[in-house]
Amino acid sequence: MDLPLSRIEAGESPPRRLIWVWLGGGLGLAACWSAIVYLGRSGPEDPRLALPVAGLLFVALAAYFSRPSFERRMVTGTTATRLGAIRAVTCGIALLMTLAERLPLLAEMGSALRQGHGRGFGKLLDALPFYRPLLASPEGLAVIQWATALLLLAAAIGYHTRIAVPLAALAFFVLSSILRLFTYGFHSGIVILELLAILAITPCGDGFSLDRWIAARRGSLPPSRHPGTYGWAELTCLAAIASCYVCAGASKLRAGRDWFRPESFEYKLLTDSLQPIYLDMPWKLSLWLHHAHAPAALYTFLAVAGVAVETTYGAILFSRRLRAPVALAAAGLHLGILFLQNILFLDLLLIQLVLVDRAPRGSAGITAAEATPERPTAHWRLPAAGVAALVATCGLIWMLRVECFPLTSWAMYSDVNRSPLRYVKMIAVLEDGSEIRLPPSEYALAAFPNSASTLKKAFVP
């Protein structure tokens, strides 16, 4: 349904039923992806099923994103400042994650505790002749960490943005690959890496950047671009974030009803709370609930609520008004994970800031001056197809269960647990024979990955 342009320019609110249409679009997309499991229990990994479904998803989204009404509502309201703010937030999060690690300490790990080769596309680094010797050098790892931090800082403030953002993306990829080489294939930082790769090919330095401030001081500002240029760049970034959440929620739905059983969900909470994680809280909410004999209905509610937040996240691609509520719900989800599972998804918690847009807009989400594009809508069919291709590719990765860093199906915590609860505890024996429990910060070599995998490789035969 297309809104008459005159009604948009007049500032009239869109029909309320359109809000439900936009929400229904996000829910429908999540339902279509998760319903694939019912098309054949023989295995959704079969490309003969996955490729046609991904193709249909691409065609449907490309057709919808190319509509003039969609461009007016979701694309032309974005400014250069808005895209620059997304760059600053993304690079700032990556900078925090980089500084939180203690990369030089990884060189102290014996070669037997490392992975035999890099993970995913990180294997390409093994072809470099200096890469393996560099891993055994604390000084070399320190250079990588601080070089990555400096590049991310330059990209965050928008200094030489055209060069800084691509180099920062490459450096963050190298650092993330090294962390996974010494630990395991964890998911923290993958969304940030995807956003850095997207921002590297966008004009994200045109606004909210030191480059623009310097150009304004010199009186040499570049000619302004069409607002749709920034709008499609923003939508591509949001599509990467939304695909992550929808795939994660769909993976849990694919596991079936057993995933929502109270005993299975409580198992996940207790296991993560007891595992040695860098951020070790002295008081664990999940343990308190267990000792207090919390009702089974509470665990079922938490499981359903978490999956509901993830599967409906795709609504941000169809409605600007739903972005703030979705961001609040997702932030609440990650705070719940922090207190119930003792896991801090710093990147996913802070990335919700990119959904906050306080720029003045008309009631339809755009200004009257931006309502009439300077170019025909046909010029935006290619970026519309690009956004659709990104979403369809993420769907294909989910259907094929691909795990090849940085590509992932986001199937984390989607397994059904029925075995006895097992966890790792580090106990130090002193000279007098007494025992003390060591906090994870004393022996964890990486901040965000779980230390249990390294401990098991070191002590469990």
Tab-separated table of C-alpha atoms in Angstrom:
chain	number	residue	atom	x	y	z
A	1	MET	CA	0.000	0.000	0.000
A	2	ASP	CA	1.510	3.337	-1.061
A	3	LEU	CA	0.894	6.427	0.999
A	4	PRO	CA	-0.140	9.494	-1.048
A	5	LEU	CA	2.755	11.909	-1.128
A	6	SER	CA	0.481	14.826	-0.304
A	7	ARG	CA	-0.461	13.217	2.995
A	8	ILE	CA	3.189	12.717	3.893
A	9	GLU	CA	4.107	16.294	3.066
A	10	ALA	CA	1.154	17.516	5.102
A	11	GLY	CA	2.519	15.700	8.138
A	12	GLU	CA	-0.471	13.379	8.447
A	13	SER	CA	0.164	10.185	10.372
A	14	PRO	CA	0.017	6.973	8.328
A	15	PRO	CA	-2.987	4.701	8.889
A	16	ARG	CA	-2.656	2.682	12.065
A	17	ARG	CA	-3.158	-0.526	10.184
A	18	LEU	CA	0.145	0.135	8.401
A	19	ILE	CA	1.926	-0.257	11.730
A	20	TRP	CA	0.458	-3.727	11.970
A	21	VAL	CA	1.443	-4.407	8.373
A	22	TRP	CA	5.048	-3.462	9.122
A	23	LEU	CA	5.079	-5.557	12.293
A	24	GLY	CA	3.464	-8.412	10.418
A	25	GLY	CA	6.207	-8.204	7.807
A	26	GLY	CA	8.887	-8.771	10.430
A	27	LEU	CA	6.927	-11.562	12.062
A	28	GLY	CA	6.206	-13.142	8.684
A	29	LEU	CA	9.873	-13.127	7.758
A	30	ALA	CA	10.804	-14.817	11.029
A	31	ALA	CA	7.976	-17.338	10.626
A	32	CYS	CA	9.022	-18.216	7.073
A	33	TRP	CA	12.607	-18.880	8.104
A	34	SER	CA	11.712	-20.957	11.148
A	35	ALA	CA	9.020	-22.921	9.269
A	36	ILE	CA	11.652	-24.410	6.968
A	37	VAL	CA	12.283	-27.143	9.508
A	38	TYR	CA	8.778	-28.461	8.893
A	39	LEU	CA	9.343	-28.725	5.141
A	40	GLY	CA	11.585	-31.752	5.581
A	41	ARG	CA	12.900	-33.474	8.670
A	42	SER	CA	15.550	-35.139	6.493
A	43	GLY	CA	17.744	-32.129	7.110
A	44	PRO	CA	17.466	-28.413	6.321
A	45	GLU	CA	21.164	-28.543	5.352
A	46	ASP	CA	20.124	-29.898	1.937
A	47	PRO	CA	21.060	-27.241	-0.680
A	48	ARG	CA	18.244	-28.477	-2.913
A	49	LEU	CA	15.838	-27.025	-0.371
A	50	ALA	CA	17.885	-24.106	0.945
A	51	LEU	CA	18.845	-22.490	-2.363
A	52	PRO	CA	15.293	-22.164	-3.806
A	53	VAL	CA	13.948	-20.842	-0.492
A	54	ALA	CA	16.759	-18.284	-0.244
A	55	GLY	CA	16.090	-17.297	-3.854
A	56	LEU	CA	12.397	-16.750	-3.180
A	57	LEU	CA	13.252	-14.728	-0.095
A	58	PHE	CA	15.614	-12.553	-2.132
A	59	VAL	CA	13.019	-11.907	-4.870
A	60	ALA	CA	10.285	-11.054	-2.366
A	61	LEU	CA	12.440	-8.667	-0.332
A	62	ALA	CA	14.002	-7.024	-3.381
A	63	ALA	CA	10.536	-6.336	-4.796
A	64	TYR	CA	9.318	-4.911	-1.495
A	65	PHE	CA	12.406	-2.784	-0.818
A	66	SER	CA	12.186	-1.305	-4.336
A	67	ARG	CA	8.706	0.119	-3.790
A	68	PRO	CA	8.519	3.932	-3.764
A	69	SER	CA	6.527	3.888	-0.527
A	70	PHE	CA	9.268	1.892	1.207
A	71	GLU	CA	11.915	4.338	0.012
A	72	ARG	CA	9.930	7.297	1.312
A	73	ARG	CA	9.333	5.697	4.715
A	74	MET	CA	12.598	3.923	5.426
A	75	VAL	CA	15.360	5.357	3.226
A	76	THR	CA	15.225	9.061	2.408
A	77	GLY	CA	14.962	10.220	6.030
A	78	THR	CA	18.571	9.330	6.889
A	79	THR	CA	21.265	12.007	7.001
A	80	ALA	CA	25.049	11.925	6.808
A	81	THR	CA	25.181	12.682	10.533
A	82	ARG	CA	23.038	9.649	11.264
A	83	LEU	CA	25.314	7.328	9.256
A	84	GLY	CA	28.372	8.897	10.875
A	85	ALA	CA	26.909	8.188	14.307
A	86	ILE	CA	26.478	4.525	13.356
A	87	ARG	CA	30.152	4.468	12.355
A	88	ALA	CA	31.211	6.064	15.635
A	89	VAL	CA	29.159	3.635	17.747
A	90	THR	CA	30.342	0.566	15.820
A	91	CYS	CA	34.019	1.518	15.903
A	92	GLY	CA	33.731	2.566	19.541
A	93	ILE	CA	32.379	-0.860	20.505
A	94	ALA	CA	35.137	-2.583	18.542
A	95	LEU	CA	37.694	-0.360	20.293
A	96	LEU	CA	36.340	-1.331	23.730
A	97	MET	CA	36.461	-5.027	22.827
A	98	THR	CA	40.016	-4.659	21.542
A	99	LEU	CA	41.295	-2.879	24.656
A	100	ALA	CA	39.564	-5.376	26.961
A	101	GLU	CA	41.679	-8.261	25.663
A	102	ARG	CA	45.181	-9.179	26.821
A	103	LEU	CA	46.493	-10.390	23.501
A	104	PRO	CA	50.227	-10.636	24.431
A	105	LEU	CA	49.387	-13.241	27.094
A	106	LEU	CA	48.217	-15.628	24.372
A	107	ALA	CA	51.815	-16.110	23.311
A	108	GLU	CA	52.425	-17.924	26.620
A	109	MET	CA	50.090	-20.736	25.614
A	110	GLY	CA	51.849	-23.826	24.350
A	111	SER	CA	51.319	-24.799	20.742
A	112	ALA	CA	49.464	-27.920	21.918
A	113	LEU	CA	46.699	-25.739	23.361
A	114	ARG	CA	46.169	-23.803	20.146
A	115	GLN	CA	43.883	-24.882	17.397
A	116	GLY	CA	45.675	-26.783	14.658
A	117	HIS	CA	44.789	-24.069	12.160
A	118	GLY	CA	42.808	-20.888	11.907
A	119	ARG	CA	39.029	-20.916	12.042
A	120	GLY	CA	36.951	-20.179	8.965
A	121	PHE	CA	38.435	-17.529	6.740
A	122	GLY	CA	41.099	-17.059	9.394
A	123	LYS	CA	42.853	-20.011	7.742
A	124	LEU	CA	43.939	-17.578	5.024
A	125	LEU	CA	46.293	-15.987	7.548
A	126	ASP	CA	48.172	-19.271	7.867
A	127	ALA	CA	49.491	-18.741	4.337
A	128	LEU	CA	51.493	-15.717	5.524
A	129	PRO	CA	55.083	-16.792	6.311
A	130	PHE	CA	55.398	-14.488	9.328
A	131	TYR	CA	52.021	-15.323	10.887
A	132	ARG	CA	52.937	-18.409	12.948
A	133	PRO	CA	56.144	-16.912	14.425
A	134	LEU	CA	54.140	-13.791	15.251
A	135	LEU	CA	51.730	-15.824	17.396
A	136	ALA	CA	54.604	-16.899	19.644
A	137	SER	CA	55.813	-13.325	20.160
A	138	PRO	CA	54.231	-11.223	22.953
A	139	GLU	CA	55.673	-8.101	21.362
A	140	GLY	CA	54.190	-8.970	17.967
A	141	LEU	CA	50.749	-9.598	19.449
A	142	ALA	CA	50.979	-6.320	21.355
A	143	VAL	CA	51.725	-4.497	18.092
A	144	ILE	CA	48.654	-6.086	16.479
A	145	GLN	CA	46.425	-5.116	19.397
A	146	TRP	CA	47.572	-1.508	19.622
A	147	ALA	CA	47.605	-1.010	15.858
A	148	THR	CA	44.011	-2.275	15.760
A	149	ALA	CA	43.071	0.075	18.597
A	150	LEU	CA	44.621	3.107	16.858
A	151	LEU	CA	42.882	2.320	13.564
A	152	LEU	CA	39.543	1.877	15.325
A	153	LEU	CA	40.046	5.165	17.176
A	154	ALA	CA	40.750	6.980	13.908
A	155	ALA	CA	37.675	5.391	12.329
A	156	ALA	CA	35.501	6.249	15.346
A	157	ILE	CA	36.365	9.951	15.272
A	158	GLY	CA	36.229	10.019	11.479
A	159	TYR	CA	39.850	10.888	10.699
A	160	HIS	CA	40.863	9.851	7.173
A	161	THR	CA	37.702	7.785	7.221
A	162	ARG	CA	37.976	6.339	3.714
A	163	ILE	CA	41.245	4.655	4.672
A	164	ALA	CA	40.782	4.174	8.423
A	165	VAL	CA	37.510	2.202	8.308
A	166	PRO	CA	38.658	-0.492	5.810
A	167	LEU	CA	41.987	-0.879	7.601
A	168	ALA	CA	40.219	-1.046	10.972
A	169	ALA	CA	37.907	-3.750	9.633
A	170	LEU	CA	40.873	-5.774	8.379
A	171	ALA	CA	42.805	-5.345	11.641
A	172	PHE	CA	39.771	-6.312	13.742
A	173	PHE	CA	39.352	-9.418	11.583
A	174	VAL	CA	42.978	-10.415	12.225
A	175	LEU	CA	42.651	-9.830	15.963
A	176	SER	CA	39.378	-11.783	16.113
A	177	SER	CA	40.935	-14.654	14.166
A	178	ILE	CA	43.853	-14.831	16.600
A	179	LEU	CA	41.485	-14.975	19.576
A	180	ARG	CA	39.564	-17.852	18.014
A	181	LEU	CA	42.784	-19.660	17.157
A	182	PHE	CA	43.651	-19.777	20.864
A	183	THR	CA	40.116	-20.406	22.163
A	184	TYR	CA	37.105	-21.547	20.132
A	185	GLY	CA	34.519	-20.226	17.684
A	186	PHE	CA	32.616	-17.770	19.888
A	187	HIS	CA	30.083	-15.261	18.545
A	188	SER	CA	31.033	-12.016	20.296
A	189	GLY	CA	32.289	-9.405	17.857
A	190	ILE	CA	30.977	-11.019	14.665
A	191	VAL	CA	28.182	-8.465	14.186
A	192	ILE	CA	30.673	-5.634	14.752
A	193	LEU	CA	33.007	-7.141	12.164
A	194	GLU	CA	30.146	-7.355	9.652
A	195	LEU	CA	29.190	-3.732	10.297
A	196	LEU	CA	32.787	-2.587	9.833
A	197	ALA	CA	32.914	-4.370	6.478
A	198	ILE	CA	29.661	-2.677	5.399
A	199	LEU	CA	30.720	0.770	6.604
A	200	ALA	CA	34.004	0.428	4.712
A	201	ILE	CA	32.124	0.738	1.403
A	202	THR	CA	29.773	3.553	2.475
A	203	PRO	CA	30.273	7.351	2.726
A	204	CYS	CA	30.178	7.121	6.523
A	205	GLY	CA	32.714	9.939	6.877
A	206	ASP	CA	30.470	12.602	5.315
A	207	GLY	CA	28.956	13.499	8.682
A	208	PHE	CA	29.786	13.343	12.390
A	209	SER	CA	33.478	13.094	11.579
A	210	LEU	CA	36.726	14.950	12.037
A	211	ASP	CA	37.159	14.898	8.260
A	212	ARG	CA	34.017	16.977	7.773
A	213	TRP	CA	35.022	19.418	10.518
A	214	ILE	CA	38.421	19.946	8.891
A	215	ALA	CA	36.825	20.379	5.463
A	216	ALA	CA	34.360	22.923	6.877
A	217	ARG	CA	37.194	24.907	8.461
A	218	ARG	CA	38.972	24.975	5.115
A	219	GLY	CA	35.791	25.865	3.247
A	220	SER	CA	36.126	22.835	0.997
A	221	LEU	CA	33.079	20.757	1.882
A	222	PRO	CA	32.274	18.154	-0.798
A	223	PRO	CA	28.939	18.409	-2.627
A	224	SER	CA	26.052	16.904	-0.713
A	225	ARG	CA	24.788	13.483	-1.698
A	226	HIS	CA	21.240	12.340	-2.187
A	227	PRO	CA	19.664	11.365	1.188
A	228	GLY	CA	18.940	7.921	-0.204
A	229	THR	CA	22.670	7.211	-0.295
A	230	TYR	CA	22.843	7.370	3.480
A	231	GLY	CA	19.469	5.689	3.889
A	232	TRP	CA	20.452	2.545	2.026
A	233	ALA	CA	23.759	2.391	3.911
A	234	GLU	CA	21.891	2.615	7.220
A	235	LEU	CA	19.388	-0.035	6.135
A	236	THR	CA	22.202	-2.386	5.129
A	237	CYS	CA	23.741	-2.058	8.594
A	238	LEU	CA	20.399	-2.684	10.272
A	239	ALA	CA	19.796	-5.700	8.021
A	240	ALA	CA	23.040	-7.281	9.266
A	241	ILE	CA	22.005	-6.750	12.896
A	242	ALA	CA	18.436	-7.951	12.364
A	243	SER	CA	19.564	-11.081	10.506
A	244	CYS	CA	21.742	-12.037	13.472
A	245	TYR	CA	18.828	-11.930	15.903
A	246	VAL	CA	16.255	-13.562	13.640
A	247	CYS	CA	18.637	-16.421	12.821
A	248	ALA	CA	19.389	-16.920	16.518
A	249	GLY	CA	15.689	-17.067	17.347
A	250	ALA	CA	14.890	-19.315	14.394
A	251	SER	CA	17.634	-21.743	15.496
A	252	LYS	CA	15.887	-22.186	18.829
A	253	LEU	CA	12.542	-22.723	17.110
A	254	ARG	CA	14.202	-25.299	14.883
A	255	ALA	CA	15.247	-27.217	18.012
A	256	GLY	CA	11.574	-27.864	18.724
A	257	ARG	CA	9.408	-27.752	21.816
A	258	ASP	CA	12.029	-29.476	23.974
A	259	TRP	CA	14.125	-26.321	23.926
A	260	PHE	CA	11.377	-24.481	25.821
A	261	ARG	CA	11.035	-27.132	28.526
A	262	PRO	CA	11.773	-25.644	31.982
A	263	GLU	CA	14.420	-28.241	32.878
A	264	SER	CA	16.302	-27.670	29.608
A	265	PHE	CA	16.268	-23.887	29.958
A	266	GLU	CA	17.305	-24.020	33.618
A	267	TYR	CA	20.162	-26.316	32.615
A	268	LYS	CA	21.525	-23.632	30.282
A	269	LEU	CA	21.287	-20.920	32.922
A	270	LEU	CA	23.022	-22.964	35.598
A	271	THR	CA	25.759	-24.268	33.305
A	272	ASP	CA	26.806	-20.817	32.142
A	273	SER	CA	26.581	-19.345	35.635
A	274	LEU	CA	28.966	-21.997	36.980
A	275	GLN	CA	31.428	-21.979	34.096
A	276	PRO	CA	34.628	-19.911	34.481
A	277	ILE	CA	33.940	-16.670	32.620
A	278	TYR	CA	36.097	-13.550	32.844
A	279	LEU	CA	33.221	-11.473	34.266
A	280	ASP	CA	32.651	-13.559	37.394
A	281	MET	CA	29.849	-12.188	39.568
A	282	PRO	CA	29.893	-13.213	43.240
A	283	TRP	CA	26.088	-13.425	43.367
A	284	LYS	CA	24.423	-15.493	40.662
A	285	LEU	CA	20.719	-15.000	40.067
A	286	SER	CA	20.173	-18.350	38.381
A	287	LEU	CA	21.616	-20.204	41.392
A	288	TRP	CA	19.358	-18.236	43.705
A	289	LEU	CA	16.322	-19.144	41.591
A	290	HIS	CA	17.354	-22.799	41.685
A	291	HIS	CA	17.732	-22.847	45.468
A	292	ALA	CA	14.469	-20.921	45.835
A	293	HIS	CA	12.678	-23.584	43.745
A	294	ALA	CA	11.437	-21.088	41.173
A	295	PRO	CA	8.299	-22.315	39.386
A	296	ALA	CA	8.678	-24.041	36.040
A	297	ALA	CA	6.392	-21.460	34.456
A	298	LEU	CA	9.032	-18.785	35.082
A	299	TYR	CA	11.645	-20.633	33.018
A	300	THR	CA	9.139	-21.240	30.228
A	301	PHE	CA	8.221	-17.544	30.222
A	302	LEU	CA	11.875	-16.492	30.058
A	303	ALA	CA	12.533	-18.886	27.167
A	304	VAL	CA	9.487	-17.742	25.184
A	305	ALA	CA	10.181	-14.059	25.846
A	306	GLY	CA	13.803	-14.345	24.724
A	307	VAL	CA	12.922	-16.094	21.479
A	308	ALA	CA	10.106	-13.604	20.846
A	309	VAL	CA	12.546	-10.687	21.083
A	310	GLU	CA	14.973	-12.358	18.691
A	311	THR	CA	12.458	-13.458	16.045
A	312	THR	CA	10.634	-10.109	15.930
A	313	TYR	CA	13.842	-8.077	15.631
A	314	GLY	CA	13.401	-8.026	11.854
A	315	ALA	CA	10.614	-5.486	12.303
A	316	ILE	CA	13.258	-2.719	12.422
A	317	LEU	CA	13.627	-3.079	8.639
A	318	PHE	CA	9.983	-2.217	8.068
A	319	SER	CA	9.132	0.431	10.667
A	320	ARG	CA	11.092	3.316	12.134
A	321	ARG	CA	8.637	3.632	15.006
A	322	LEU	CA	9.312	0.106	16.200
A	323	ARG	CA	13.086	0.541	16.362
A	324	ALA	CA	13.174	2.144	19.807
A	325	PRO	CA	10.881	-0.488	21.424
A	326	VAL	CA	12.846	-3.284	19.763
A	327	ALA	CA	16.136	-1.782	21.002
A	328	LEU	CA	14.787	-1.585	24.562
A	329	ALA	CA	13.542	-5.174	24.407
A	330	ALA	CA	16.894	-6.415	23.067
A	331	ALA	CA	18.799	-4.474	25.723
A	332	GLY	CA	16.577	-6.057	28.353
A	333	LEU	CA	17.295	-9.469	26.843
A	334	HIS	CA	21.065	-8.984	27.111
A	335	LEU	CA	20.832	-7.624	30.637
A	336	GLY	CA	18.845	-10.730	31.531
A	337	ILE	CA	21.552	-12.894	29.957
A	338	LEU	CA	24.168	-10.987	31.968
A	339	PHE	CA	22.483	-11.576	35.325
A	340	LEU	CA	21.048	-15.032	34.660
A	341	GLN	CA	23.925	-16.575	32.696
A	342	ASN	CA	26.855	-14.398	33.771
A	343	ILE	CA	27.607	-13.673	30.104
A	344	LEU	CA	28.255	-10.163	28.807
A	345	PHE	CA	27.500	-9.699	25.114
A	346	LEU	CA	29.019	-6.227	25.132
A	347	ASP	CA	28.752	-5.745	21.383
A	348	LEU	CA	25.099	-6.772	21.122
A	349	LEU	CA	24.138	-4.751	24.192
A	350	LEU	CA	25.732	-1.509	23.005
A	351	ILE	CA	24.858	-1.915	19.319
A	352	GLN	CA	21.245	-1.151	20.226
A	353	LEU	CA	22.363	2.493	20.300
A	354	VAL	CA	22.338	2.559	16.494
A	355	LEU	CA	18.541	2.184	16.616
A	356	VAL	CA	18.204	5.423	18.575
A	357	ASP	CA	17.534	8.297	16.195
A	358	ARG	CA	16.624	11.643	17.737
A	359	ALA	CA	16.764	13.594	14.469
A	360	PRO	CA	13.592	15.671	13.827
A	361	ARG	CA	11.323	14.004	11.330
A	362	GLY	CA	7.851	14.298	9.964
A	363	SER	CA	5.144	12.003	11.238
A	364	ALA	CA	5.937	9.491	8.507
A	365	GLY	CA	9.610	9.382	9.464
A	366	ILE	CA	10.895	11.837	6.800
A	367	THR	CA	10.971	15.571	6.267
A	368	ALA	CA	8.962	17.330	3.621
A	369	ALA	CA	12.132	18.466	1.851
A	370	GLU	CA	13.336	14.886	1.573
A	371	ALA	CA	9.986	13.485	0.422
A	372	THR	CA	10.720	14.099	-3.275
A	373	PRO	CA	13.931	12.354	-4.401
A	374	GLU	CA	16.309	14.106	-6.752
A	375	ARG	CA	16.719	10.905	-8.714
A	376	PRO	CA	14.219	8.370	-10.016
A	377	THR	CA	13.435	5.477	-7.743
A	378	ALA	CA	14.921	3.141	-10.367
A	379	HIS	CA	18.376	4.320	-9.262
A	380	TRP	CA	17.817	2.617	-5.905
A	381	ARG	CA	16.869	-0.810	-7.240
A	382	LEU	CA	20.480	-1.975	-7.013
A	383	PRO	CA	20.953	-1.065	-3.317
A	384	ALA	CA	17.500	-2.510	-2.593
A	385	ALA	CA	18.627	-5.762	-4.201
A	386	GLY	CA	21.844	-5.568	-2.169
A	387	VAL	CA	19.987	-5.364	1.141
A	388	ALA	CA	17.697	-8.206	0.047
A	389	ALA	CA	20.727	-10.277	-0.977
A	390	LEU	CA	22.329	-9.732	2.449
A	391	VAL	CA	19.216	-10.935	4.271
A	392	ALA	CA	18.731	-13.879	1.889
A	393	THR	CA	22.387	-14.867	2.269
A	394	CYS	CA	22.060	-14.865	6.044
A	395	GLY	CA	18.978	-17.032	5.634
A	396	LEU	CA	20.891	-19.417	3.401
A	397	ILE	CA	23.728	-19.630	5.930
A	398	TRP	CA	21.165	-20.434	8.612
A	399	MET	CA	19.487	-23.127	6.524
A	400	LEU	CA	22.806	-24.785	5.667
A	401	ARG	CA	24.080	-24.431	9.265
A	402	VAL	CA	27.321	-22.858	8.044
A	403	GLU	CA	29.985	-22.186	10.690
A	404	CYS	CA	32.994	-20.639	8.963
A	405	PHE	CA	34.202	-17.521	10.758
A	406	PRO	CA	33.045	-14.827	10.248
A	407	LEU	CA	30.061	-16.586	8.644
A	408	THR	CA	27.748	-18.191	11.188
A	409	SER	CA	24.218	-19.560	11.400
A	410	TRP	CA	23.862	-18.066	14.910
A	411	ALA	CA	22.839	-21.430	16.347
A	412	MET	CA	24.221	-20.531	19.778
A	413	TYR	CA	22.344	-21.977	22.749
A	414	SER	CA	19.956	-23.766	20.412
A	415	ASP	CA	20.789	-27.287	21.553
A	416	VAL	CA	18.551	-29.284	23.897
A	417	ASN	CA	20.332	-30.420	27.050
A	418	ARG	CA	19.386	-33.626	28.823
A	419	SER	CA	22.738	-34.770	30.257
A	420	PRO	CA	23.866	-34.173	33.865
A	421	LEU	CA	25.122	-30.685	34.538
A	422	ARG	CA	28.909	-30.444	34.256
A	423	TYR	CA	31.124	-27.419	34.761
A	424	VAL	CA	34.776	-26.553	35.300
A	425	LYS	CA	36.159	-25.095	38.528
A	426	MET	CA	39.768	-23.955	39.051
A	427	ILE	CA	41.146	-24.853	42.508
A	428	ALA	CA	44.657	-23.847	43.636
A	429	VAL	CA	46.451	-25.939	46.287
A	430	LEU	CA	48.780	-23.878	48.469
A	431	GLU	CA	52.014	-25.092	50.088
A	432	ASP	CA	50.269	-25.727	53.418
A	433	GLY	CA	47.754	-28.002	51.685
A	434	SER	CA	44.846	-25.580	51.823
A	435	GLU	CA	42.728	-24.962	48.748
A	436	ILE	CA	41.423	-21.714	47.330
A	437	ARG	CA	39.169	-21.052	44.365
A	438	LEU	CA	40.797	-18.861	41.718
A	439	PRO	CA	38.641	-16.210	40.026
A	440	PRO	CA	38.620	-16.456	36.210
A	441	SER	CA	40.340	-13.081	35.875
A	442	GLU	CA	43.467	-14.673	37.364
A	443	TYR	CA	43.903	-17.261	34.604
A	444	ALA	CA	41.577	-16.307	31.734
A	445	LEU	CA	43.699	-15.363	28.724
A	446	ALA	CA	40.785	-13.756	26.842
A	447	ALA	CA	37.999	-11.539	28.151
A	448	PHE	CA	35.016	-12.510	26.032
A	449	PRO	CA	35.469	-16.225	25.240
A	450	ASN	CA	34.546	-18.791	27.873
A	451	SER	CA	37.692	-20.131	29.584
A	452	ALA	CA	36.227	-23.614	30.051
A	453	SER	CA	37.391	-24.799	26.622
A	454	THR	CA	41.029	-23.894	27.342
A	455	LEU	CA	40.907	-25.500	30.786
A	456	LYS	CA	39.456	-28.710	29.381
A	457	LYS	CA	42.196	-28.913	26.775
A	458	ALA	CA	44.818	-28.360	29.487
A	459	PHE	CA	43.550	-30.703	32.218
A	460	VAL	CA	40.932	-33.089	30.821
A	461	PRO	CA	42.504	-36.082	29.022
